[in-house]
Coordinates of N, CA, C and O in Angstrom, one line a residue:
X236 N 30.5 27.3 6.1 CA 30.5 26.1 6.9 C 29.2 25.3 6.5 O 28.1 25.8 6.4
X237 N 29.5 24.0 6.3 CA 28.4 23.1 5.9 C 27.4 22.9 7.1 O 27.9 22.7 8.3
X238 N 26.2 22.8 6.9 CA 25.2 22.5 7.9 C 24.7 21.0 7.7 O 24.7 20.5 6.6
X239 N 24.2 20.5 8.8 CA 23.7 19.1 8.8 C 24.0 18.5 10.1 O 24.7 19.0 11.0
X240 N 23.4 17.3 10.3 CA 23.6 16.5 11.5 C 24.9 15.7 11.4 O 25.1 15.0 10.4
X241 N 25.8 15.8 12.4 CA 27.0 15.0 12.4 C 26.6 13.5 12.7 O 25.8 13.2 13.6
X242 N 27.1 12.7 11.8 CA 26.7 11.2 11.9 C 28.0 10.4 12.1 O 29.1 10.8 11.7
X243 N 27.8 9.2 12.7 CA 29.0 8.3 12.8 C 29.5 8.0 11.4 O 28.7 7.8 10.4
X244 N 30.8 7.8 11.3 CA 31.4 7.4 10.0 C 30.9 6.0 9.6 O 31.1 5.1 10.4
X245 N 30.4 5.8 8.4 CA 30.0 4.4 8.0 C 31.2 3.5 7.9 O 32.3 3.9 7.6
X246 N 31.0 2.2 8.2 CA 32.0 1.2 8.1 C 32.1 0.7 6.6 O 33.1 0.2 6.2
X247 N 31.0 1.0 5.9 CA 31.0 0.7 4.5 C 30.3 1.8 3.7 O 29.1 1.9 3.9
X248 N 31.0 2.5 2.9 CA 30.5 3.7 2.2 C 29.6 3.3 1.0 O 28.9 4.1 0.5
X249 N 29.6 2.0 0.6 CA 28.8 1.7 -0.6 C 27.3 1.9 -0.4 O 26.6 2.2 -1.4
X250 N 26.9 2.0 0.8 CA 25.4 2.2 1.1 C 25.1 3.7 0.7 O 23.9 4.0 0.4
X251 N 26.1 4.6 0.7 CA 25.9 6.0 0.4 C 26.4 6.4 -0.9 O 26.4 7.6 -1.3
X252 N 27.0 5.4 -1.7 CA 27.7 5.7 -2.9 C 26.8 6.1 -4.1 O 27.3 6.4 -5.2
X253 N 25.5 6.1 -3.9 CA 24.6 6.4 -5.0 C 24.5 7.9 -5.2 O 23.9 8.4 -6.1
X254 N 25.0 8.7 -4.2 CA 24.9 10.2 -4.3 C 26.0 10.6 -5.2 O 27.2 10.3 -5.0
X255 N 25.6 11.3 -6.3 CA 26.6 11.7 -7.3 C 27.4 12.9 -7.0 O 28.6 13.0 -7.4
X256 N 26.9 13.9 -6.2 CA 27.6 15.1 -5.9 C 27.6 15.3 -4.4 O 26.5 15.2 -3.8
X257 N 28.7 15.4 -3.8 CA 28.8 15.6 -2.3 C 29.4 17.0 -2.0 O 30.0 17.6 -3.0
X258 N 29.4 17.4 -0.8 CA 30.1 18.6 -0.4 C 31.2 18.3 0.5 O 31.1 17.5 1.5
X259 N 32.4 19.0 0.3 CA 33.5 18.8 1.1 C 33.9 20.1 1.7 O 34.1 21.1 1.0
X260 N 34.1 20.1 3.0 CA 34.6 21.3 3.7 C 36.0 21.1 4.2 O 36.3 20.1 4.9
X261 N 36.8 22.1 3.9 CA 38.2 22.1 4.4 C 38.5 23.4 5.1 O 37.6 24.3 5.2
X262 N 39.7 23.6 5.5 CA 40.2 24.8 6.2 C 39.4 25.2 7.4 O 38.6 26.1 7.4
X263 N 39.6 24.5 8.5 CA 38.8 24.7 9.7 C 38.8 26.1 10.2 O 37.8 26.6 10.8
X264 N 39.9 26.9 10.0 CA 39.9 28.3 10.6 C 38.9 29.2 9.8 O 38.2 30.0 10.4
X265 N 38.9 29.1 8.5 CA 37.9 29.8 7.7 C 37.3 28.8 6.7 O 37.9 28.6 5.6
X266 N 36.2 28.1 7.1 CA 35.7 27.0 6.3 C 35.5 27.3 4.8 O 35.0 28.4 4.4
X267 N 36.0 26.4 4.0 CA 35.9 26.5 2.6 C 35.3 25.2 2.0 O 35.8 24.1 2.3
X268 N 34.2 25.3 1.3 CA 33.4 24.2 0.9 C 33.3 24.1 -0.6 O 33.2 25.2 -1.3
X269 N 33.3 22.9 -1.2 CA 33.2 22.7 -2.6 C 32.2 21.5 -2.9 O 32.0 20.7 -2.0
X270 N 31.5 21.6 -4.0 CA 30.7 20.5 -4.5 C 31.7 19.6 -5.3 O 32.5 20.1 -6.1
X271 N 31.6 18.3 -5.1 CA 32.7 17.4 -5.7 C 32.1 16.0 -5.9 O 31.2 15.6 -5.3
X272 N 32.7 15.3 -6.9 CA 32.5 13.9 -7.1 C 33.2 13.1 -6.0 O 34.3 13.5 -5.6
X273 N 32.7 12.0 -5.7 CA 33.4 11.1 -4.8 C 32.9 9.7 -4.9 O 31.9 9.4 -5.4
X274 N 33.8 8.8 -4.4 CA 33.4 7.3 -4.5 C 33.7 6.7 -3.1 O 34.7 7.0 -2.5
X275 N 32.9 5.8 -2.7 CA 33.1 5.0 -1.5 C 33.7 3.6 -1.9 O 33.1 2.9 -2.7
X276 N 34.7 3.2 -1.2 CA 35.3 1.9 -1.3 C 35.5 1.4 0.1 O 36.4 1.9 0.8
X277 N 34.7 0.4 0.5 CA 34.9 -0.1 1.8 C 34.7 0.9 2.9 O 33.7 1.7 2.9
X278 N 35.7 1.0 3.8 CA 35.5 2.0 4.9 C 36.1 3.3 4.6 O 36.2 4.2 5.5
X279 N 36.5 3.6 3.3 CA 37.0 4.9 2.9 C 36.2 5.5 1.8 O 35.6 4.9 1.0
X280 N 36.3 6.9 1.8 CA 35.6 7.7 0.8 C 36.7 8.4 0.1 O 37.7 8.9 0.7
X281 N 36.7 8.6 -1.2 CA 37.7 9.2 -2.0 C 37.2 10.4 -2.8 O 36.1 10.3 -3.4
X282 N 38.0 11.4 -2.9 CA 37.8 12.6 -3.7 C 39.1 12.9 -4.4 O 40.2 12.5 -4.0
X283 N 39.0 13.6 -5.6 CA 40.2 13.9 -6.3 C 40.2 15.3 -6.9 O 39.1 15.8 -7.3
X284 N 41.3 15.9 -6.9 CA 41.5 17.3 -7.5 C 42.2 17.1 -8.8 O 43.4 16.8 -8.8
X285 N 41.5 17.4 -9.9 CA 42.1 17.2 -11.2 C 43.2 18.2 -11.5 O 44.3 17.8 -12.0
X286 N 43.1 19.4 -11.2 CA 44.2 20.4 -11.3 C 44.6 20.6 -9.8 O 44.4 21.7 -9.3
X287 N 45.3 19.6 -9.3 CA 45.5 19.6 -7.8 C 46.2 20.9 -7.3 O 45.7 21.4 -6.3
X288 N 47.3 21.3 -7.9 CA 48.0 22.4 -7.3 C 47.2 23.7 -7.4 O 47.5 24.7 -6.7
X289 N 46.1 23.7 -8.2 CA 45.3 24.9 -8.4 C 44.0 24.8 -7.6 O 43.2 25.8 -7.5
X290 N 43.7 23.7 -7.0 CA 42.5 23.5 -6.2 C 42.7 24.0 -4.7 O 43.5 23.4 -4.0
X291 N 42.1 25.0 -4.4 CA 42.2 25.6 -3.0 C 41.9 24.5 -2.0 O 42.7 24.4 -1.0
X292 N 40.9 23.7 -2.2 CA 40.5 22.7 -1.2 C 41.6 21.7 -1.0 O 41.9 21.3 0.2
X293 N 42.3 21.3 -2.0 CA 43.4 20.3 -1.9 C 44.5 20.9 -1.2 O 45.1 20.2 -0.3
X294 N 44.8 22.1 -1.4 CA 45.9 22.8 -0.7 C 45.6 23.0 0.7 O 46.5 22.9 1.6
X295 N 44.4 23.2 1.1 CA 44.0 23.3 2.5 C 44.2 21.9 3.2 O 44.6 21.9 4.3
X296 N 43.8 20.8 2.5 CA 44.0 19.5 3.1 C 45.5 19.3 3.3 O 45.9 18.6 4.3
X297 N 46.4 19.7 2.4 CA 47.8 19.6 2.6 C 48.3 20.2 3.9 O 49.2 19.8 4.5
X298 N 47.6 21.3 4.3 CA 48.0 22.0 5.5 C 47.3 21.5 6.8 O 47.8 21.6 7.9
X299 N 46.1 21.0 6.6 CA 45.3 20.6 7.8 C 44.4 19.5 7.2 O 43.4 19.7 6.5
X300 N 44.6 18.2 7.7 CA 43.9 17.1 7.1 C 42.4 17.0 7.6 O 41.7 16.2 7.0
X301 N 42.0 17.8 8.6 CA 40.6 17.7 9.1 C 39.6 18.2 8.0 O 39.8 19.4 7.6
X302 N 38.7 17.4 7.7 CA 37.6 17.8 6.7 C 36.3 17.4 7.3 O 36.2 16.5 8.2
X303 N 35.2 17.9 6.7 CA 33.9 17.5 6.9 C 33.3 17.2 5.6 O 33.4 18.0 4.6
X304 N 32.6 16.1 5.4 CA 32.0 15.6 4.2 C 30.5 15.6 4.4 O 30.0 15.0 5.4
X305 N 29.7 16.3 3.5 CA 28.3 16.2 3.6 C 27.7 15.4 2.5 O 28.0 15.7 1.3
X306 N 26.9 14.4 2.9 CA 26.2 13.6 1.9 C 24.7 13.7 2.3 O 24.4 13.3 3.5
X307 N 23.9 14.2 1.4 CA 22.5 14.6 1.8 C 22.6 15.5 2.9 O 23.2 16.5 2.9
X308 N 21.9 15.2 4.0 CA 21.9 16.1 5.2 C 22.8 15.7 6.3 O 22.7 16.2 7.4
X309 N 23.6 14.7 6.0 CA 24.5 14.1 7.1 C 26.0 14.6 6.9 O 26.5 14.7 5.8
X310 N 26.6 15.0 8.0 CA 28.0 15.4 8.0 C 28.8 14.3 8.6 O 28.5 13.8 9.7
X311 N 30.0 14.1 8.0 CA 30.9 13.1 8.5 C 32.2 13.8 8.8 O 32.7 14.6 7.9
X312 N 32.8 13.6 10.0 CA 34.1 14.2 10.4 C 35.2 13.2 10.0 O 35.2 12.1 10.4
X313 N 36.0 13.7 9.1 CA 37.0 12.8 8.5 C 38.4 13.5 8.4 O 38.5 14.7 8.6
X314 N 39.4 12.7 8.1 CA 40.7 13.2 7.8 C 41.1 12.8 6.4 O 40.8 11.7 5.9
X315 N 41.7 13.8 5.6 CA 42.1 13.5 4.3 C 43.5 13.2 4.2 O 44.4 13.9 4.7
X316 N 43.8 12.1 3.5 CA 45.2 11.6 3.3 C 45.4 11.4 1.8 O 44.7 10.7 1.2
X317 N 46.5 12.0 1.3 CA 46.8 11.9 -0.1 C 47.2 10.4 -0.4 O 48.0 9.9 0.3
X318 N 46.6 9.9 -1.5 CA 46.9 8.5 -1.9 C 48.0 8.5 -2.9 O 47.9 9.2 -3.9
X319 N 49.1 7.7 -2.6 CA 50.2 7.6 -3.6 C 50.5 6.2 -4.0 O 51.2 6.0 -4.9
X320 N 49.8 5.2 -3.3 CA 50.0 3.8 -3.7 C 49.3 3.5 -5.0 O 48.1 3.8 -5.1
X321 N 50.0 3.0 -6.0 CA 49.5 2.8 -7.3 C 48.3 1.8 -7.3 O 47.4 2.0 -8.1
X322 N 48.4 0.8 -6.5 CA 47.3 -0.2 -6.5 C 46.0 0.4 -5.9 O 44.9 0.2 -6.4
X323 N 46.2 1.2 -4.9 CA 45.0 1.9 -4.4 C 44.4 2.9 -5.4 O 43.2 3.0 -5.6
X324 N 45.3 3.6 -6.1 CA 44.9 4.6 -7.1 C 44.2 3.8 -8.2 O 43.2 4.4 -8.7
X325 N 44.6 2.7 -8.6 CA 43.9 1.9 -9.6 C 42.5 1.5 -9.2 O 41.6 1.6 -10.0
X326 N 42.3 1.2 -7.9 CA 41.0 0.8 -7.4 C 40.1 2.1 -7.5 O 38.9 2.0 -7.8
X327 N 40.7 3.2 -7.1 CA 39.9 4.5 -7.1 C 39.5 4.8 -8.6 O 38.3 5.2 -8.8
X328 N 40.4 4.7 -9.5 CA 40.1 5.0 -10.9 C 38.9 4.1 -11.4 O 38.0 4.6 -12.0
X329 N 39.0 2.8 -11.1 CA 38.0 1.9 -11.5 C 36.6 2.3 -10.8 O 35.6 2.2 -11.5
X330 N 36.7 2.7 -9.6 CA 35.4 3.1 -8.9 C 34.8 4.4 -9.5 O 33.6 4.4 -9.7
X331 N 35.7 5.3 -9.8 CA 35.2 6.6 -10.5 C 34.6 6.2 -11.9 O 33.5 6.7 -12.3
X332 N 35.2 5.3 -12.6 CA 34.8 4.9 -13.9 C 33.4 4.2 -13.8 O 32.5 4.5 -14.6
X333 N 33.3 3.3 -12.8 CA 32.0 2.6 -12.6 C 30.9 3.5 -12.2 O 29.7 3.3 -12.6
X334 N 31.2 4.5 -11.4 CA 30.1 5.4 -10.9 C 29.8 6.5 -11.9 O 28.6 6.8 -12.1
X335 N 30.8 7.1 -12.5 CA 30.5 8.3 -13.4 C 30.7 8.0 -14.9 O 30.4 8.9 -15.7
X336 N 31.1 6.9 -15.3 CA 31.3 6.6 -16.7 C 32.6 7.2 -17.2 O 33.3 7.9 -16.5
X337 N 32.9 7.0 -18.5 CA 34.1 7.6 -19.1 C 35.3 6.9 -18.6 O 35.3 5.9 -17.9
X338 N 36.4 7.4 -19.1 CA 37.7 6.7 -18.8 C 38.2 7.1 -17.4 O 38.9 6.3 -16.8
X339 N 37.9 8.3 -16.9 CA 38.4 8.8 -15.6 C 39.9 8.7 -15.5 O 40.4 8.7 -14.4
X340 N 40.6 8.8 -16.6 CA 42.1 8.7 -16.6 C 42.6 10.0 -15.9 O 43.8 10.0 -15.5
X341 N 41.9 11.0 -15.8 CA 42.4 12.3 -15.2 C 42.8 12.0 -13.8 O 43.7 12.7 -13.2
X342 N 42.3 11.0 -13.2 CA 42.6 10.6 -11.8 C 44.1 10.3 -11.7 O 44.8 10.4 -10.7
X343 N 44.7 9.8 -12.8 CA 46.1 9.4 -12.9 C 47.0 10.6 -12.5 O 48.1 10.4 -12.0
X344 N 46.6 11.8 -12.8 CA 47.5 13.0 -12.6 C 46.9 13.9 -11.4 O 47.4 14.9 -11.1
X345 N 45.8 13.4 -10.9 CA 45.1 14.2 -9.8 C 45.8 13.9 -8.4 O 46.5 12.9 -8.3
X346 N 45.5 14.8 -7.5 CA 45.8 14.5 -6.1 C 44.5 13.8 -5.6 O 43.4 14.4 -5.6
X347 N 44.6 12.5 -5.2 CA 43.5 11.7 -4.7 C 43.6 11.7 -3.2 O 44.7 11.4 -2.7
X348 N 42.5 11.9 -2.6 CA 42.5 11.9 -1.1 C 41.6 10.8 -0.6 O 40.4 10.6 -1.1
X349 N 42.1 10.0 0.3 CA 41.3 9.0 1.1 C 40.8 9.7 2.3 O 41.5 10.3 3.1
X350 N 39.5 9.7 2.4 CA 38.8 10.4 3.6 C 38.5 9.2 4.6 O 37.7 8.4 4.2
X351 N 39.1 9.3 5.7 CA 39.0 8.2 6.7 C 38.5 8.8 8.0 O 38.7 10.0 8.3
X352 N 37.9 8.0 8.8 CA 37.3 8.4 10.1 C 38.3 9.1 11.0 O 39.5 8.8 11.0
X353 N 37.8 10.0 11.7 CA 38.7 10.7 12.8 C 37.8 10.8 14.0 O 36.6 10.7 14.0
X354 N 38.5 11.1 15.1 CA 37.8 11.3 16.4 C 36.9 12.5 16.4 O 37.3 13.6 15.9
X355 N 35.7 12.4 16.9 CA 34.8 13.5 17.0 C 35.3 14.6 17.9 O 34.9 15.7 17.8
X356 N 36.3 14.3 18.7 CA 36.9 15.3 19.6 C 37.7 16.3 18.8 O 38.0 17.4 19.3
X357 N 38.0 16.0 17.6 CA 38.8 16.9 16.7 C 37.8 17.7 15.8 O 38.3 18.2 14.7
X358 N 36.6 17.8 16.1 CA 35.6 18.4 15.2 C 36.1 19.8 14.8 O 36.6 20.5 15.6
X359 N 35.8 20.1 13.5 CA 36.0 21.5 13.1 C 34.7 22.2 12.8 O 33.7 21.6 12.7

């Protein structure tokens, strides 16, 4: 289980988008955490599983969308929603390219998740 202070979800993630590696916690019953790349676009934060069907954390989100994201010492309570809209995926690929360099074309075959705000009453 990730530790840190629970913070309100930012309305614009760009202020926190300079953090290169974040921690994502899934599976509320038995917390499972990973270090992962992510990008902020407006009011949403995005993560992607390159080998999606083999990524335990992605499979956990498929079963329960409640996640916790830690950036620095702050925890954000979010829901993960798989992105399938091609225009949104193109924006995500461009954001990964701008932040991390390279082509980032792996995102084309990845399971991409939009992490969006959820009610704190659903805390995991």
